[in-house]
Backbone as JSON, one array per atom type, in Angstrom:
{
  "sequence": "MAEQWYSVEQVADLLGLHVKTVRNYVRDGRLKAVRIGKQYRISRADLEALTGGPVAEPEPVRRQRRVEVTSIVLIDAIDPNTMSRLSTLLLGSANSRPEDDERLRVETTYDEERGSMKIIIIGGPDSSAELLRLVNVVLESK",
  "N": [[-94.54, -85.64, 27.09], [-91.72, -87.7, 27.38], [-91.48, -91.23, 27.73], [-90.36, -92.8, 30.69], [-87.62, -94.93, 31.09], [-86.24, -97.87, 32.63], [-83.37, -99.66, 33.74], [-82.67, -103.1, 34.5], [-81.14, -103.32, 36.71], [-81.62, -100.83, 37.95], [-84.42, -101.17, 38.56], [-84.26, -103.23, 40.27], [-82.94, -102.03, 42.46], [-84.78, -99.99, 43.09], [-86.96, -101.59, 43.91], [-85.95, -103.05, 45.93], [-84.99, -105.58, 45.44], [-83.22, -108.51, 44.29], [-81.08, -108.53, 41.47], [-81.31, -110.75, 39.84], [-83.86, -111.71, 40.46], [-85.57, -109.73, 39.39], [-84.92, -110.09, 36.71], [-85.96, -112.72, 36.42], [-88.67, -112.12, 36.76], [-89.12, -110.7, 34.5], [-88.63, -112.7, 32.56], [-90.53, -114.57, 33.16], [-92.82, -113.25, 32.45], [-94.16, -111.7, 34.27], [-93.41, -109.12, 34.55], [-93.36, -106.63, 32.19], [-91.04, -106.06, 29.53], [-88.67, -104.44, 27.36], [-86.43, -105.73, 25.02], [-83.16, -104.68, 24.43], [-80.64, -105.19, 22.56], [-78.57, -107.09, 24.48], [-79.71, -106.41, 26.78], [-82.39, -105.64, 29.08], [-85.09, -103.23, 29.15], [-87.26, -101.5, 31.14], [-90.38, -99.91, 31.17], [-91.7, -97.15, 32.95], [-94.59, -97.17, 33.3], [-95.09, -99.92, 33.03], [-93.63, -100.92, 35.24], [-94.99, -99.66, 37.34], [-97.44, -100.96, 36.99], [-96.72, -103.47, 37.87], [-96.12, -103.09, 40.5], [-98.44, -101.86, 41.5], [-98.84, -99.33, 42.02], [-97.51, -95.87, 42.22], [-94.08, -95.3, 41.45], [-91.1, -94.5, 43.19], [-88.62, -92.03, 42.22], [-85.47, -93.0, 40.96], [-82.42, -92.64, 42.77], [-80.22, -90.08, 41.78], [-76.99, -90.74, 40.35], [-74.17, -89.87, 42.08], [-71.12, -88.55, 41.73], [-67.96, -88.38, 43.18], [-65.77, -85.82, 43.29], [-62.4, -85.91, 42.13], [-59.11, -84.98, 42.5], [-55.99, -85.08, 41.04], [-52.49, -84.94, 41.08], [-49.55, -84.92, 39.07], [-46.21, -84.84, 39.54], [-42.97, -84.26, 38.35], [-39.74, -84.25, 39.28], [-36.6, -83.13, 38.51], [-33.23, -83.51, 39.49], [-30.15, -82.37, 39.11], [-26.6, -83.01, 39.56], [-26.4, -84.27, 42.08], [-25.25, -85.99, 44.9], [-24.65, -89.53, 45.77], [-25.25, -90.01, 48.53], [-26.83, -87.97, 49.38], [-29.01, -88.36, 47.57], [-29.89, -90.89, 48.49], [-30.67, -90.38, 51.07], [-32.74, -88.46, 50.54], [-34.52, -90.02, 48.96], [-35.26, -92.0, 50.78], [-36.56, -90.59, 52.73], [-38.75, -89.38, 51.28], [-40.16, -91.76, 50.35], [-40.63, -92.92, 52.85], [-42.3, -91.0, 53.99], [-44.48, -90.99, 52.17], [-45.42, -93.58, 52.53], [-46.24, -93.59, 55.14], [-48.67, -92.39, 55.53], [-52.03, -91.8, 56.79], [-54.7, -94.19, 56.5], [-57.14, -93.1, 55.6], [-56.38, -90.84, 54.24], [-55.53, -89.04, 51.26], [-54.61, -90.93, 48.35], [-51.15, -91.67, 47.61], [-48.4, -91.81, 45.64], [-44.88, -92.44, 45.19], [-42.03, -92.46, 43.22], [-38.59, -93.09, 42.58], [-35.59, -92.5, 40.75], [-32.1, -93.03, 39.99], [-29.33, -91.79, 38.3], [-26.24, -92.69, 38.16], [-24.0, -92.2, 36.67], [-24.47, -89.72, 35.5], [-25.04, -88.34, 37.74], [-27.65, -87.63, 38.46], [-30.97, -87.27, 39.63], [-34.33, -88.45, 39.53], [-37.58, -87.79, 40.47], [-40.88, -88.9, 40.93], [-43.98, -87.94, 41.67], [-47.25, -88.82, 42.55], [-50.36, -87.92, 43.32], [-52.78, -86.34, 45.55], [-53.26, -82.72, 45.5], [-52.48, -81.42, 48.05], [-50.95, -83.4, 49.46], [-48.97, -83.88, 47.6], [-47.72, -81.39, 47.34], [-46.78, -81.15, 49.96], [-44.74, -83.17, 49.97], [-43.1, -82.08, 48.01], [-42.19, -79.78, 49.28], [-40.64, -81.13, 51.2], [-38.57, -82.04, 49.55], [-37.4, -79.65, 48.79], [-36.52, -78.67, 51.21], [-34.58, -80.53, 51.98], [-32.73, -80.31, 49.84], [-32.02, -77.57, 50.03], [-30.64, -77.59, 52.37], [-28.14, -78.57, 51.8]],
  "CA": [[-93.45, -85.99, 27.88], [-91.17, -88.95, 27.02], [-91.67, -92.23, 28.81], [-89.13, -93.11, 31.34], [-87.2, -96.33, 31.09], [-85.31, -98.28, 33.67], [-82.56, -100.92, 33.59], [-82.95, -104.17, 35.52], [-80.42, -102.91, 37.94], [-82.35, -99.74, 38.57], [-85.6, -101.66, 39.0], [-83.88, -104.0, 41.49], [-82.66, -101.03, 43.55], [-86.05, -99.33, 43.45], [-87.92, -102.42, 44.65], [-85.2, -103.81, 46.97], [-84.93, -107.01, 44.99], [-81.93, -108.86, 43.63], [-81.14, -108.33, 39.9], [-81.81, -112.04, 39.22], [-85.28, -111.81, 40.76], [-86.18, -108.93, 38.4], [-84.76, -110.77, 35.38], [-86.88, -113.86, 36.37], [-89.95, -111.55, 36.59], [-89.28, -110.36, 33.06], [-88.72, -113.91, 31.73], [-91.81, -115.37, 33.46], [-93.96, -112.48, 31.94], [-94.8, -110.93, 35.4], [-92.91, -107.68, 34.34], [-93.1, -106.38, 30.81], [-89.77, -105.3, 29.25], [-88.23, -104.48, 25.95], [-84.99, -106.23, 25.02], [-82.31, -103.9, 23.48], [-79.32, -105.95, 22.42], [-78.59, -108.06, 25.51], [-80.23, -105.75, 27.99], [-83.79, -105.34, 29.21], [-85.47, -101.89, 29.61], [-88.62, -101.56, 31.7], [-91.02, -98.64, 31.21], [-92.31, -96.7, 34.3], [-95.82, -97.62, 33.35], [-95.05, -101.38, 33.3], [-93.11, -101.08, 36.65], [-96.1, -99.28, 38.16], [-98.47, -102.03, 36.84], [-96.29, -104.55, 38.68], [-96.1, -102.73, 41.97], [-99.79, -101.48, 41.76], [-98.77, -97.95, 42.45], [-96.45, -95.03, 41.7], [-92.71, -95.73, 41.89], [-90.16, -93.37, 43.48], [-87.53, -91.72, 41.32], [-84.21, -93.54, 41.43], [-81.48, -91.67, 43.27], [-79.09, -89.78, 40.82], [-75.59, -91.16, 40.67], [-73.36, -88.77, 42.48], [-69.77, -88.82, 41.62], [-67.15, -87.6, 43.96], [-64.72, -85.18, 42.53], [-61.08, -86.38, 42.51], [-58.14, -84.15, 41.8], [-54.72, -85.79, 41.19], [-51.35, -84.21, 40.53], [-48.4, -85.71, 38.75], [-45.16, -84.0, 39.49], [-41.73, -84.83, 37.98], [-38.66, -83.4, 39.76], [-35.24, -83.57, 38.05], [-32.22, -82.85, 40.2], [-28.77, -82.58, 38.62], [-25.45, -82.76, 40.49], [-26.77, -84.72, 43.4], [-24.38, -87.08, 45.4], [-25.41, -90.64, 46.21], [-25.75, -90.01, 49.9], [-28.09, -87.06, 49.5], [-30.02, -89.0, 46.88], [-30.32, -91.95, 49.3], [-31.41, -89.71, 52.16], [-33.94, -87.93, 50.05], [-35.37, -91.12, 48.47], [-35.81, -92.73, 51.97], [-37.43, -89.61, 53.41], [-39.95, -89.33, 50.46], [-40.81, -92.97, 50.4], [-41.2, -93.14, 54.14], [-43.44, -90.02, 54.13], [-45.63, -91.39, 51.36], [-46.0, -94.86, 53.13], [-46.72, -93.54, 56.63], [-49.92, -91.62, 55.58], [-53.19, -92.49, 57.29], [-55.48, -94.9, 55.5], [-58.19, -92.25, 54.97], [-55.76, -89.81, 53.58], [-55.54, -89.33, 49.82], [-53.61, -91.8, 47.89], [-49.98, -90.96, 47.17], [-47.31, -92.7, 45.04], [-43.65, -91.89, 44.82], [-40.95, -93.3, 42.5], [-37.34, -92.38, 42.39], [-34.46, -93.22, 39.97], [-30.82, -92.31, 40.16], [-28.33, -92.07, 37.24], [-24.9, -92.52, 38.8], [-23.1, -91.68, 35.61], [-24.72, -88.21, 35.35], [-25.28, -87.72, 39.11], [-28.99, -86.94, 38.48], [-32.07, -88.02, 40.27], [-35.72, -88.1, 39.06], [-38.58, -88.06, 41.45], [-42.19, -88.83, 40.4], [-44.96, -87.91, 42.75], [-48.55, -88.9, 42.03], [-51.25, -87.86, 44.42], [-53.57, -85.16, 45.65], [-52.48, -81.43, 45.54], [-51.89, -81.16, 49.33], [-49.9, -84.33, 49.66], [-47.87, -83.62, 46.57], [-47.08, -80.08, 47.84], [-46.02, -81.53, 51.18], [-43.5, -83.86, 49.53], [-42.22, -81.11, 47.24], [-41.48, -79.0, 50.34], [-39.58, -81.85, 51.78], [-37.49, -82.05, 48.57], [-36.85, -78.37, 48.84], [-35.75, -78.55, 52.49], [-33.34, -81.33, 51.83], [-31.79, -79.67, 48.86], [-31.46, -76.22, 50.51], [-29.73, -77.87, 53.49], [-26.9, -79.03, 51.22]],
  "C": [[-92.98, -87.46, 27.52], [-91.36, -89.91, 28.13], [-90.29, -92.53, 29.4], [-88.92, -94.66, 31.29], [-86.22, -96.64, 32.2], [-84.51, -99.55, 33.3], [-83.02, -101.9, 34.58], [-82.32, -103.85, 36.76], [-81.16, -101.86, 38.72], [-83.68, -100.23, 39.22], [-85.39, -102.5, 40.28], [-83.65, -103.08, 42.72], [-83.94, -100.32, 43.98], [-86.94, -100.21, 44.27], [-87.26, -103.21, 45.77], [-85.14, -105.26, 46.71], [-83.56, -107.2, 44.41], [-82.21, -108.76, 42.09], [-81.68, -109.67, 39.29], [-83.31, -112.24, 39.39], [-86.04, -110.96, 39.67], [-86.04, -109.5, 37.02], [-85.75, -111.97, 35.31], [-88.34, -113.27, 36.22], [-90.19, -111.27, 35.12], [-89.39, -111.65, 32.23], [-89.97, -114.72, 31.89], [-93.06, -114.56, 33.02], [-94.65, -111.64, 33.05], [-94.47, -109.39, 35.22], [-92.58, -107.56, 32.82], [-91.73, -105.63, 30.58], [-89.5, -105.39, 27.82], [-86.74, -104.91, 25.94], [-84.3, -105.32, 23.99], [-80.97, -104.52, 23.58], [-79.37, -107.13, 23.53], [-79.2, -107.62, 26.81], [-81.73, -105.57, 27.9], [-83.98, -103.86, 29.61], [-86.96, -102.06, 29.98], [-89.17, -100.11, 31.75], [-91.57, -98.36, 32.63], [-93.73, -97.22, 34.35], [-95.91, -99.15, 33.71], [-94.56, -101.72, 34.83], [-94.29, -100.77, 37.64], [-97.24, -100.28, 38.16], [-98.04, -103.21, 37.72], [-96.51, -104.29, 40.1], [-97.51, -102.27, 42.45], [-99.79, -100.03, 42.26], [-97.63, -97.16, 41.91], [-95.03, -95.57, 42.33], [-91.9, -94.47, 42.12], [-89.14, -93.21, 42.43], [-86.25, -92.44, 41.87], [-83.23, -92.31, 41.78], [-80.44, -91.4, 42.18], [-77.73, -90.27, 41.31], [-74.77, -89.98, 40.9], [-71.89, -89.24, 42.5], [-68.98, -87.84, 42.48], [-65.96, -87.05, 43.18], [-63.37, -85.58, 43.02], [-60.15, -85.44, 41.79], [-56.77, -84.85, 42.12], [-53.56, -84.97, 40.51], [-50.2, -85.1, 40.2], [-47.23, -84.68, 38.71], [-43.76, -84.79, 39.09], [-40.6, -83.83, 38.36], [-37.38, -84.0, 39.25], [-34.21, -82.79, 38.84], [-30.85, -83.32, 39.57], [-27.72, -82.34, 39.77], [-25.82, -83.06, 41.91], [-25.91, -85.96, 43.74], [-25.25, -88.28, 45.83], [-25.96, -90.61, 47.6], [-26.88, -89.14, 50.02], [-29.26, -87.74, 48.71], [-30.67, -90.09, 47.76], [-31.21, -91.46, 50.41], [-32.77, -89.22, 51.7], [-34.99, -88.91, 49.54], [-35.98, -91.79, 49.71], [-36.84, -91.87, 52.67], [-38.74, -89.5, 52.63], [-40.78, -90.59, 50.58], [-41.42, -93.25, 51.75], [-42.49, -92.25, 54.35], [-44.71, -90.44, 53.36], [-46.27, -92.66, 51.97], [-46.54, -94.66, 54.46], [-48.02, -92.66, 56.64], [-51.11, -92.47, 56.16], [-54.0, -93.2, 56.21], [-56.52, -94.06, 54.84], [-57.67, -91.13, 54.23], [-55.79, -90.12, 51.98], [-54.37, -90.13, 49.39], [-52.35, -91.05, 47.32], [-48.97, -91.97, 46.74], [-46.04, -91.88, 44.82], [-42.71, -92.87, 44.2], [-39.73, -92.42, 42.33], [-36.34, -93.27, 41.56], [-33.26, -92.3, 40.15], [-29.91, -92.72, 38.95], [-26.98, -91.7, 37.81], [-23.95, -91.79, 37.9], [-23.24, -90.1, 35.54], [-24.96, -87.52, 36.67], [-26.62, -86.99, 39.12], [-30.06, -87.89, 39.01], [-33.38, -87.55, 39.7], [-36.62, -88.62, 40.14], [-39.95, -87.88, 40.79], [-43.14, -88.93, 41.48], [-46.34, -87.82, 42.07], [-49.53, -88.92, 43.19], [-52.11, -86.58, 44.43], [-52.64, -83.93, 45.81], [-51.77, -81.24, 46.97], [-50.79, -82.06, 49.69], [-48.74, -84.14, 48.88], [-47.05, -82.44, 47.04], [-46.25, -80.42, 49.05], [-44.76, -82.17, 50.86], [-42.59, -82.94, 48.77], [-41.51, -80.18, 48.15], [-40.44, -79.71, 50.95], [-38.34, -81.9, 50.88], [-36.77, -80.79, 48.69], [-36.01, -78.18, 50.19], [-34.53, -79.29, 52.45], [-32.3, -80.79, 50.99], [-31.2, -78.29, 49.33], [-30.49, -76.42, 51.67], [-28.33, -78.22, 53.03], [-26.08, -77.95, 50.8]]
}
């Protein structure tokens, strides 16, 4: 079985010490380590020699899944009043979300010459779908 190696940060977490304290242990010779580039690696055997007993396994890093949607809505033949109303509604809805809700960004542009509006929505699937429904409601009411 291959020997297990730990970074200075992992050793600090396992022992409940500050990273600087672990580095000082290495520099003082109290904890054996191998230097790889600019980083130290500490073997499980050397860590157990320092602590005088077995060392618990470090907790695996768990990443939280994040899903993000980017939607671009192009609307032709939209008058300035409807564009303004729609833009205000979307920006207000995006900014009035609770703090713990998924992050949501909305950007709008309007080309007066062509009478076209572009809406960019970046956020979670549910929040994005909610804003797209608002777009649909406003446009169907016209």
